[in-house]
Short mmCIF file of N, CA and C and ligand atoms in Angstrom, two decimals:
data_model
loop_
_atom_site.label_atom_id
_atom_site.label_comp_id
_atom_site.label_asym_id
_atom_site.label_seq_id
_atom_site.Cartn_x
_atom_site.Cartn_y
_atom_site.Cartn_z
N UNK L 139 271.17 13.99 95.58
CA UNK L 139 270.59 12.82 96.24
C UNK L 139 269.34 13.21 97.04
N UNK L 140 268.59 12.20 97.35
CA UNK L 140 267.34 12.43 98.09
C UNK L 140 267.09 11.23 98.99
N UNK L 141 266.50 11.44 100.15
CA UNK L 141 266.26 10.31 101.07
C UNK L 141 265.14 9.42 100.51
N UNK L 142 265.18 8.18 100.91
CA UNK L 142 264.17 7.21 100.45
C UNK L 142 262.76 7.65 100.87
N UNK L 143 262.67 8.17 102.09
CA UNK L 143 261.37 8.61 102.60
C UNK L 143 260.78 9.71 101.74
N UNK L 144 261.63 10.69 101.40
CA UNK L 144 261.16 11.82 100.60
C UNK L 144 260.86 11.36 99.17
N UNK L 145 261.68 10.45 98.67
CA UNK L 145 261.44 9.91 97.32
C UNK L 145 260.05 9.25 97.27
N UNK L 146 259.75 8.46 98.29
CA UNK L 146 258.44 7.78 98.34
C UNK L 146 257.30 8.79 98.44
N UNK L 147 257.51 9.79 99.28
CA UNK L 147 256.45 10.80 99.50
C UNK L 147 256.21 11.62 98.23
N UNK L 148 257.27 11.94 97.49
CA UNK L 148 257.09 12.71 96.24
C UNK L 148 256.41 11.83 95.19
N UNK L 149 256.78 10.56 95.17
CA UNK L 149 256.09 9.63 94.26
C UNK L 149 254.59 9.58 94.57
N UNK L 150 254.28 9.58 95.84
CA UNK L 150 252.86 9.56 96.23
C UNK L 150 252.18 10.85 95.77
N UNK L 151 252.87 11.96 95.92
CA UNK L 151 252.27 13.24 95.51
C UNK L 151 252.08 13.29 93.98
N UNK L 152 253.03 12.72 93.22
CA UNK L 152 252.86 12.65 91.76
C UNK L 152 251.58 11.87 91.45
N UNK L 153 251.38 10.78 92.18
CA UNK L 153 250.17 9.98 91.99
C UNK L 153 248.91 10.80 92.31
N UNK L 154 248.97 11.60 93.37
CA UNK L 154 247.79 12.41 93.76
C UNK L 154 247.52 13.53 92.75
N UNK L 155 248.58 14.08 92.16
CA UNK L 155 248.37 15.12 91.14
C UNK L 155 247.75 14.50 89.89
N UNK L 156 248.22 13.29 89.54
CA UNK L 156 247.65 12.61 88.36
C UNK L 156 246.21 12.19 88.64
N UNK L 157 245.95 11.80 89.88
CA UNK L 157 244.56 11.50 90.25
C UNK L 157 243.70 12.76 90.13
N UNK L 158 244.23 13.90 90.57
CA UNK L 158 243.49 15.17 90.47
C UNK L 158 243.16 15.45 89.00
N UNK L 159 244.13 15.21 88.15
CA UNK L 159 243.91 15.40 86.71
C UNK L 159 242.72 14.54 86.25
N UNK L 160 242.73 13.29 86.68
CA UNK L 160 241.70 12.34 86.28
C UNK L 160 240.32 12.74 86.85
N UNK L 161 240.33 13.18 88.09
CA UNK L 161 239.11 13.59 88.79
C UNK L 161 238.48 14.79 88.06
N UNK L 162 239.33 15.77 87.73
CA UNK L 162 238.80 16.97 87.07
C UNK L 162 238.38 16.67 85.62
N UNK L 163 239.04 15.70 85.01
CA UNK L 163 238.60 15.31 83.66
C UNK L 163 237.20 14.69 83.73
N UNK L 164 236.94 13.96 84.81
CA UNK L 164 235.61 13.38 85.02
C UNK L 164 234.57 14.48 85.21
N UNK L 165 234.95 15.53 85.91
CA UNK L 165 234.04 16.66 86.11
C UNK L 165 233.80 17.39 84.78
N UNK L 166 234.87 17.55 83.99
CA UNK L 166 234.73 18.18 82.66
C UNK L 166 233.74 17.38 81.82
N UNK L 167 233.87 16.07 81.87
CA UNK L 167 233.01 15.19 81.08
C UNK L 167 231.55 15.32 81.52
N UNK L 168 231.34 15.46 82.84
CA UNK L 168 229.97 15.68 83.34
C UNK L 168 229.38 16.95 82.73
N UNK L 169 230.16 18.05 82.75
CA UNK L 169 229.64 19.32 82.23
C UNK L 169 229.39 19.23 80.72
N UNK L 170 230.23 18.48 80.02
CA UNK L 170 229.98 18.27 78.59
C UNK L 170 228.62 17.60 78.40
N UNK L 171 228.33 16.62 79.26
CA UNK L 171 227.10 15.83 79.10
C UNK L 171 225.84 16.64 79.39
N UNK L 172 225.98 17.74 80.15
CA UNK L 172 224.80 18.56 80.43
C UNK L 172 224.80 19.87 79.64
N UNK L 173 225.76 19.99 78.70
CA UNK L 173 225.76 21.13 77.79
C UNK L 173 226.28 22.43 78.38
N UNK L 174 227.07 22.34 79.45
CA UNK L 174 227.66 23.56 80.04
C UNK L 174 229.14 23.63 79.62
N UNK L 175 229.38 24.14 78.40
CA UNK L 175 230.73 24.07 77.83
C UNK L 175 231.73 25.00 78.52
N UNK L 176 231.23 26.09 79.14
CA UNK L 176 232.14 26.97 79.87
C UNK L 176 232.68 26.28 81.12
N UNK L 177 231.80 25.60 81.84
CA UNK L 177 232.22 24.83 83.01
C UNK L 177 233.16 23.70 82.58
N UNK L 178 232.84 23.09 81.44
CA UNK L 178 233.71 22.02 80.93
C UNK L 178 235.10 22.60 80.66
N UNK L 179 235.13 23.77 80.02
CA UNK L 179 236.41 24.41 79.73
C UNK L 179 237.20 24.67 81.01
N UNK L 180 236.52 25.16 82.04
CA UNK L 180 237.20 25.44 83.31
C UNK L 180 237.93 24.18 83.80
N UNK L 181 237.26 23.04 83.74
CA UNK L 181 237.88 21.82 84.25
C UNK L 181 238.92 21.24 83.29
N UNK L 182 238.74 21.48 81.99
CA UNK L 182 239.78 21.02 81.05
C UNK L 182 241.09 21.80 81.27
N UNK L 183 240.96 23.07 81.62
CA UNK L 183 242.16 23.86 81.94
C UNK L 183 242.75 23.35 83.26
N UNK L 184 241.87 23.00 84.19
CA UNK L 184 242.34 22.48 85.48
C UNK L 184 243.11 21.17 85.28
N UNK L 185 242.66 20.36 84.33
CA UNK L 185 243.35 19.11 83.99
C UNK L 185 244.80 19.43 83.59
N UNK L 186 244.97 20.46 82.78
CA UNK L 186 246.33 20.83 82.34
C UNK L 186 247.16 21.32 83.53
N UNK L 187 246.52 22.05 84.43
CA UNK L 187 247.24 22.52 85.63
C UNK L 187 247.75 21.34 86.44
N UNK L 188 246.89 20.33 86.61
CA UNK L 188 247.28 19.18 87.43
C UNK L 188 248.40 18.38 86.78
N UNK L 189 248.34 18.26 85.45
CA UNK L 189 249.45 17.57 84.74
C UNK L 189 250.75 18.35 84.95
N UNK L 190 250.65 19.66 84.90
CA UNK L 190 251.83 20.50 85.11
C UNK L 190 252.41 20.25 86.52
N UNK L 191 251.52 20.17 87.52
CA UNK L 191 252.00 19.92 88.89
C UNK L 191 252.73 18.57 88.97
N UNK L 192 252.12 17.55 88.37
CA UNK L 192 252.73 16.21 88.41
C UNK L 192 254.10 16.24 87.72
N UNK L 193 254.18 16.91 86.58
CA UNK L 193 255.43 16.92 85.82
C UNK L 193 256.52 17.75 86.51
N UNK L 194 256.09 18.75 87.24
CA UNK L 194 257.07 19.57 87.98
C UNK L 194 257.74 18.69 89.06
N UNK L 195 256.95 17.85 89.72
CA UNK L 195 257.51 16.94 90.72
C UNK L 195 258.32 15.83 90.06
N UNK L 196 257.87 15.38 88.91
CA UNK L 196 258.59 14.35 88.14
C UNK L 196 260.00 14.84 87.80
N UNK L 197 260.07 16.06 87.26
CA UNK L 197 261.38 16.61 86.87
C UNK L 197 262.27 16.79 88.10
N UNK L 198 261.67 17.28 89.19
CA UNK L 198 262.47 17.53 90.39
C UNK L 198 263.05 16.23 90.94
N UNK L 199 262.22 15.21 91.03
CA UNK L 199 262.69 13.93 91.59
C UNK L 199 263.81 13.34 90.73
N UNK L 200 263.67 13.44 89.42
CA UNK L 200 264.73 12.93 88.53
C UNK L 200 266.02 13.73 88.68
N UNK L 201 265.87 15.05 88.77
CA UNK L 201 267.07 15.90 88.91
C UNK L 201 267.80 15.61 90.22
N UNK L 202 267.06 15.23 91.23
CA UNK L 202 267.65 14.94 92.54
C UNK L 202 268.22 13.52 92.62
N UNK L 203 268.17 12.79 91.51
CA UNK L 203 268.72 11.44 91.49
C UNK L 203 267.77 10.40 92.05
N UNK L 204 266.49 10.78 92.22
CA UNK L 204 265.50 9.81 92.70
C UNK L 204 264.91 9.04 91.53
N UNK L 205 264.02 8.12 91.85
CA UNK L 205 263.40 7.29 90.81
C UNK L 205 261.89 7.51 90.88
N UNK L 206 261.30 7.89 89.74
CA UNK L 206 259.85 8.02 89.68
C UNK L 206 259.24 6.64 89.50
N UNK L 207 258.40 6.24 90.44
CA UNK L 207 257.71 4.95 90.37
C UNK L 207 256.21 5.21 90.28
N UNK L 208 255.65 5.02 89.10
CA UNK L 208 254.23 5.32 88.93
C UNK L 208 253.36 4.21 89.50
N UNK L 209 252.35 4.62 90.24
CA UNK L 209 251.42 3.67 90.85
C UNK L 209 250.04 3.79 90.21
N UNK L 210 249.17 2.86 90.53
CA UNK L 210 247.82 2.87 89.96
C UNK L 210 247.06 4.13 90.36
N UNK L 211 246.22 4.60 89.45
CA UNK L 211 245.35 5.75 89.74
C UNK L 211 243.92 5.20 89.81
N UNK L 212 243.28 5.40 90.96
CA UNK L 212 241.93 4.85 91.12
C UNK L 212 240.91 5.58 90.25
N UNK L 213 239.80 4.92 89.98
CA UNK L 213 238.74 5.54 89.18
C UNK L 213 238.13 6.70 89.96
N UNK L 214 237.90 7.81 89.30
CA UNK L 214 237.26 8.93 89.99
C UNK L 214 235.74 8.77 90.00
N UNK L 215 235.08 9.57 90.81
CA UNK L 215 233.62 9.64 90.78
C UNK L 215 233.20 10.10 89.39
N UNK L 216 232.14 9.51 88.88
CA UNK L 216 231.70 9.87 87.52
C UNK L 216 230.27 10.43 87.47
N UNK L 217 229.54 10.25 88.56
CA UNK L 217 228.15 10.72 88.56
C UNK L 217 228.04 11.94 89.47
N UNK L 218 227.51 13.02 88.92
CA UNK L 218 227.35 14.26 89.69
C UNK L 218 225.92 14.76 89.54
N UNK L 219 225.46 15.49 90.56
CA UNK L 219 224.07 15.96 90.56
C UNK L 219 223.91 17.36 89.97
N UNK L 220 224.93 18.20 90.18
CA UNK L 220 224.79 19.61 89.79
C UNK L 220 226.16 20.29 89.78
N UNK L 221 226.20 21.49 89.21
CA UNK L 221 227.43 22.29 89.22
C UNK L 221 227.84 22.59 90.66
N UNK L 222 226.84 22.85 91.49
CA UNK L 222 227.11 23.15 92.89
C UNK L 222 227.82 21.98 93.57
N UNK L 223 227.31 20.79 93.35
CA UNK L 223 227.95 19.62 93.96
C UNK L 223 229.39 19.47 93.46
N UNK L 224 229.59 19.67 92.16
CA UNK L 224 230.94 19.52 91.59
C UNK L 224 231.91 20.49 92.27
N UNK L 225 231.50 21.74 92.42
CA UNK L 225 232.42 22.72 93.02
C UNK L 225 232.62 22.50 94.52
N UNK L 226 231.60 21.97 95.18
CA UNK L 226 231.81 21.62 96.59
C UNK L 226 232.89 20.53 96.69
N UNK L 227 232.79 19.54 95.80
CA UNK L 227 233.77 18.44 95.82
C UNK L 227 235.17 18.93 95.41
N UNK L 228 235.21 19.79 94.39
CA UNK L 228 236.50 20.28 93.90
C UNK L 228 237.19 21.13 94.98
N UNK L 229 236.41 21.93 95.69
CA UNK L 229 236.98 22.76 96.76
C UNK L 229 237.51 21.86 97.89
N UNK L 230 236.72 20.86 98.27
CA UNK L 230 237.17 19.92 99.30
C UNK L 230 238.44 19.21 98.85
N UNK L 231 238.49 18.85 97.57
CA UNK L 231 239.66 18.14 97.05
C UNK L 231 240.91 19.02 97.13
N UNK L 232 240.77 20.29 96.77
CA UNK L 232 241.94 21.18 96.83
C UNK L 232 242.42 21.38 98.27
N UNK L 233 241.48 21.40 99.22
CA UNK L 233 241.90 21.52 100.63
C UNK L 233 242.69 20.28 101.05
N UNK L 234 242.27 19.14 100.55
CA UNK L 234 242.99 17.90 100.84
C UNK L 234 244.40 17.93 100.24
N UNK L 235 244.50 18.41 99.00
CA UNK L 235 245.81 18.49 98.34
C UNK L 235 246.72 19.45 99.11
N UNK L 236 246.16 20.55 99.59
CA UNK L 236 246.96 21.49 100.39
C UNK L 236 247.53 20.80 101.62
N UNK L 237 246.72 19.96 102.25
CA UNK L 237 247.18 19.22 103.42
C UNK L 237 248.32 18.27 103.04
N UNK L 238 248.19 17.62 101.89
CA UNK L 238 249.25 16.71 101.43
C UNK L 238 250.55 17.46 101.19
N UNK L 239 250.44 18.65 100.59
CA UNK L 239 251.64 19.46 100.34
C UNK L 239 252.26 19.91 101.67
N UNK L 240 251.42 20.26 102.62
CA UNK L 240 251.93 20.63 103.95
C UNK L 240 252.68 19.47 104.59
N UNK L 241 252.10 18.27 104.47
CA UNK L 241 252.75 17.07 105.04
C UNK L 241 254.11 16.82 104.37
N UNK L 242 254.12 17.04 103.04
CA UNK L 242 255.36 16.83 102.28
C UNK L 242 256.42 17.85 102.73
N UNK L 243 255.99 19.07 102.93
CA UNK L 243 256.91 20.12 103.40
C UNK L 243 257.42 19.76 104.79
N UNK L 244 256.55 19.27 105.67
CA UNK L 244 256.98 18.85 107.02
C UNK L 244 258.09 17.80 106.92
N UNK L 245 257.93 16.87 105.99
CA UNK L 245 258.93 15.81 105.83
C UNK L 245 260.25 16.38 105.29
N UNK L 246 260.15 17.30 104.32
CA UNK L 246 261.37 17.92 103.77
C UNK L 246 262.13 18.66 104.87
N UNK L 247 261.39 19.29 105.78
CA UNK L 247 262.02 20.01 106.89
C UNK L 247 262.70 19.01 107.83
N UNK L 248 261.96 17.92 108.12
CA UNK L 248 262.50 16.88 109.00
C UNK L 248 263.77 16.25 108.42
N UNK L 249 263.77 16.06 107.11
CA UNK L 249 264.93 15.44 106.45
C UNK L 249 266.03 16.47 106.17
N UNK L 250 265.75 17.72 106.52
CA UNK L 250 266.71 18.80 106.32
C UNK L 250 267.12 18.94 104.85
N UNK L 251 266.16 18.75 103.95
CA UNK L 251 266.43 18.83 102.51
C UNK L 251 266.02 20.22 102.00
N UNK L 252 267.01 21.09 101.91
CA UNK L 252 266.72 22.49 101.56
C UNK L 252 266.23 22.63 100.12
N UNK L 253 266.78 21.82 99.22
CA UNK L 253 266.35 21.90 97.81
C UNK L 253 264.88 21.51 97.70
N UNK L 254 264.50 20.46 98.43
CA UNK L 254 263.10 20.03 98.39
C UNK L 254 262.20 21.10 99.00
N UNK L 255 262.64 21.69 100.09
CA UNK L 255 261.84 22.75 100.73
C UNK L 255 261.62 23.90 99.75
N UNK L 256 262.71 24.27 99.07
CA UNK L 256 262.63 25.37 98.10
C UNK L 256 261.64 25.03 96.98
N UNK L 257 261.73 23.82 96.51
CA UNK L 257 260.84 23.38 95.42
C UNK L 257 259.38 23.36 95.90
N UNK L 258 259.20 22.87 97.11
CA UNK L 258 257.83 22.73 97.62
C UNK L 258 257.19 24.07 97.97
N UNK L 259 258.00 25.08 98.18
CA UNK L 259 257.45 26.41 98.43
C UNK L 259 256.53 26.86 97.29
N UNK L 260 256.93 26.51 96.08
CA UNK L 260 256.11 26.85 94.91
C UNK L 260 254.72 26.22 95.05
N UNK L 261 254.70 24.97 95.51
CA UNK L 261 253.42 24.26 95.65
C UNK L 261 252.58 24.84 96.79
N UNK L 262 253.25 25.28 97.85
CA UNK L 262 252.51 25.88 98.97
C UNK L 262 251.75 27.11 98.47
N UNK L 263 252.45 27.94 97.70
CA UNK L 263 251.79 29.15 97.15
C UNK L 263 250.73 28.79 96.12
N UNK L 264 251.05 27.82 95.30
CA UNK L 264 250.11 27.40 94.25
C UNK L 264 248.80 26.92 94.88
N UNK L 265 248.90 26.22 96.02
CA UNK L 265 247.68 25.70 96.66
C UNK L 265 246.77 26.82 97.17
N UNK L 266 247.34 27.95 97.52
CA UNK L 266 246.50 29.08 97.94
C UNK L 266 245.63 29.48 96.75
N UNK L 267 246.24 29.55 95.56
CA UNK L 267 245.49 29.89 94.34
C UNK L 267 244.49 28.81 93.97
N UNK L 268 244.91 27.56 94.12
CA UNK L 268 244.03 26.45 93.74
C UNK L 268 242.75 26.44 94.59
N UNK L 269 242.92 26.62 95.88
CA UNK L 269 241.74 26.67 96.76
C UNK L 269 240.88 27.88 96.42
N UNK L 270 241.51 29.04 96.22
CA UNK L 270 240.77 30.27 95.96
C UNK L 270 239.97 30.16 94.66
N UNK L 271 240.58 29.54 93.66
CA UNK L 271 239.92 29.39 92.36
C UNK L 271 238.62 28.59 92.49
N UNK L 272 238.66 27.50 93.25
CA UNK L 272 237.45 26.68 93.45
C UNK L 272 236.44 27.40 94.35
N UNK L 273 236.95 28.05 95.38
CA UNK L 273 236.06 28.70 96.34
C UNK L 273 235.32 29.88 95.69
N UNK L 274 236.01 30.62 94.83
CA UNK L 274 235.38 31.77 94.17
C UNK L 274 234.15 31.35 93.38
N UNK L 275 234.31 30.31 92.58
CA UNK L 275 233.18 29.86 91.76
C UNK L 275 232.11 29.20 92.63
N UNK L 276 232.54 28.48 93.67
CA UNK L 276 231.56 27.88 94.58
C UNK L 276 230.70 28.98 95.23
N UNK L 277 231.32 30.06 95.64
CA UNK L 277 230.58 31.17 96.25
C UNK L 277 229.58 31.77 95.28
N UNK L 278 230.02 31.95 94.03
CA UNK L 278 229.10 32.50 93.02
C UNK L 278 227.92 31.56 92.79
N UNK L 279 228.20 30.27 92.75
CA UNK L 279 227.12 29.29 92.55
C UNK L 279 226.13 29.34 93.71
N UNK L 280 226.64 29.51 94.91
CA UNK L 280 225.74 29.63 96.07
C UNK L 280 224.89 30.89 95.98
N UNK L 281 225.51 31.98 95.49
CA UNK L 281 224.78 33.25 95.37
C UNK L 281 223.60 33.14 94.40
N UNK L 282 223.82 32.40 93.30
CA UNK L 282 222.76 32.30 92.29
C UNK L 282 221.87 31.08 92.53
N UNK L 283 222.10 30.37 93.61
CA UNK L 283 221.30 29.19 93.91
C UNK L 283 221.59 28.02 92.98
N UNK L 284 222.70 28.11 92.27
CA UNK L 284 223.17 26.99 91.45
C UNK L 284 222.40 26.73 90.17
N UNK L 285 221.53 27.67 89.77
CA UNK L 285 220.75 27.39 88.55
C UNK L 285 220.27 28.66 87.84
N UNK L 286 219.48 28.44 86.80
CA UNK L 286 218.83 29.54 86.10
C UNK L 286 219.74 30.38 85.23
N UNK L 287 219.33 31.64 85.02
CA UNK L 287 220.07 32.55 84.16
C UNK L 287 221.50 32.77 84.69
N UNK L 288 221.62 32.86 86.01
CA UNK L 288 222.94 33.07 86.63
C UNK L 288 223.91 31.96 86.26
N UNK L 289 223.40 30.75 86.18
CA UNK L 289 224.26 29.61 85.84
C UNK L 289 224.82 29.77 84.42
N UNK L 290 223.97 30.24 83.51
CA UNK L 290 224.41 30.43 82.12
C UNK L 290 225.41 31.58 82.01
N UNK L 291 225.20 32.61 82.83
CA UNK L 291 226.16 33.74 82.84
C UNK L 291 227.52 33.25 83.34
N UNK L 292 227.48 32.44 84.37
CA UNK L 292 228.73 31.90 84.94
C UNK L 292 229.40 30.96 83.92
N UNK L 293 228.59 30.22 83.19
CA UNK L 293 229.13 29.34 82.15
C UNK L 293 229.91 30.16 81.12
N UNK L 294 229.35 31.31 80.72
CA UNK L 294 230.03 32.18 79.74
C UNK L 294 231.33 32.71 80.31
N UNK L 295 231.30 33.06 81.60
CA UNK L 295 232.51 33.58 82.25
C UNK L 295 233.61 32.51 82.28
N UNK L 296 233.23 31.28 82.62
CA UNK L 296 234.24 30.21 82.75
C UNK L 296 234.78 29.76 81.40
N UNK L 297 234.05 30.08 80.34
CA UNK L 297 234.51 29.74 78.99
C UNK L 297 235.76 30.54 78.62
N UNK L 298 236.00 31.65 79.36
CA UNK L 298 237.15 32.53 79.04
C UNK L 298 238.47 32.00 79.63
N UNK L 299 238.39 31.03 80.53
CA UNK L 299 239.62 30.59 81.20
C UNK L 299 240.59 29.96 80.20
N UNK L 300 241.85 30.37 80.28
CA UNK L 300 242.88 29.77 79.42
C UNK L 300 244.02 29.23 80.29
N UNK L 301 244.77 28.28 79.73
CA UNK L 301 245.90 27.72 80.47
C UNK L 301 247.15 28.54 80.19
N UNK L 302 247.72 29.09 81.24
CA UNK L 302 248.98 29.81 81.10
C UNK L 302 250.01 29.04 81.91
N UNK L 303 250.92 28.33 81.23
CA UNK L 303 251.90 27.54 82.00
C UNK L 303 252.72 28.44 82.90
N UNK L 304 252.79 28.12 84.20
CA UNK L 304 253.61 28.93 85.11
C UNK L 304 255.07 28.80 84.74
N UNK L 305 255.89 29.76 85.18
CA UNK L 305 257.34 29.66 84.96
C UNK L 305 257.83 28.40 85.65
N UNK L 306 258.79 27.68 85.01
CA UNK L 306 259.20 26.38 85.55
C UNK L 306 260.14 26.48 86.72
FE1 FEO I 186 247.68 20.07 91.97
FE2 FEO I 186 244.93 21.42 92.20
O1 FEO I 186 246.47 20.87 93.02
#
């Protein structure tokens, strides 16, 4: 069983993970439109990561006897100026998601739900990686001034990213 409050909060987090998927797909589409296929690949892999996060919460809520109630996903931003802007936004977005996970953990602690706390620990650690992944590329973009030969080198590097599903 699970408390109504926690059920609602996990449903909200599922919505935010699906929004993240949508947001990053919009960023992938931007990079496709400017011919940076490595950057596009980076965000297409990120899309898969976000779907994985949403589904992990989906499975957990169902196993706990809760009900997944899907809500509307708002339209993401579709117009971007540069790779630098995209990574600034993506890094800010991951910091926001970390805050949401922290809030969810606070609620699980308040509700004394040990199973939820255990499950959310995975997300707490995952968010450290998520922020670091965006920050690393943002730092490199700042180093190269966001353009020129360095941008193409970074594009080749990001083309190597593959999706490795984490252990469930
Ligand atoms: Fe699901 Fe990128 O956090």
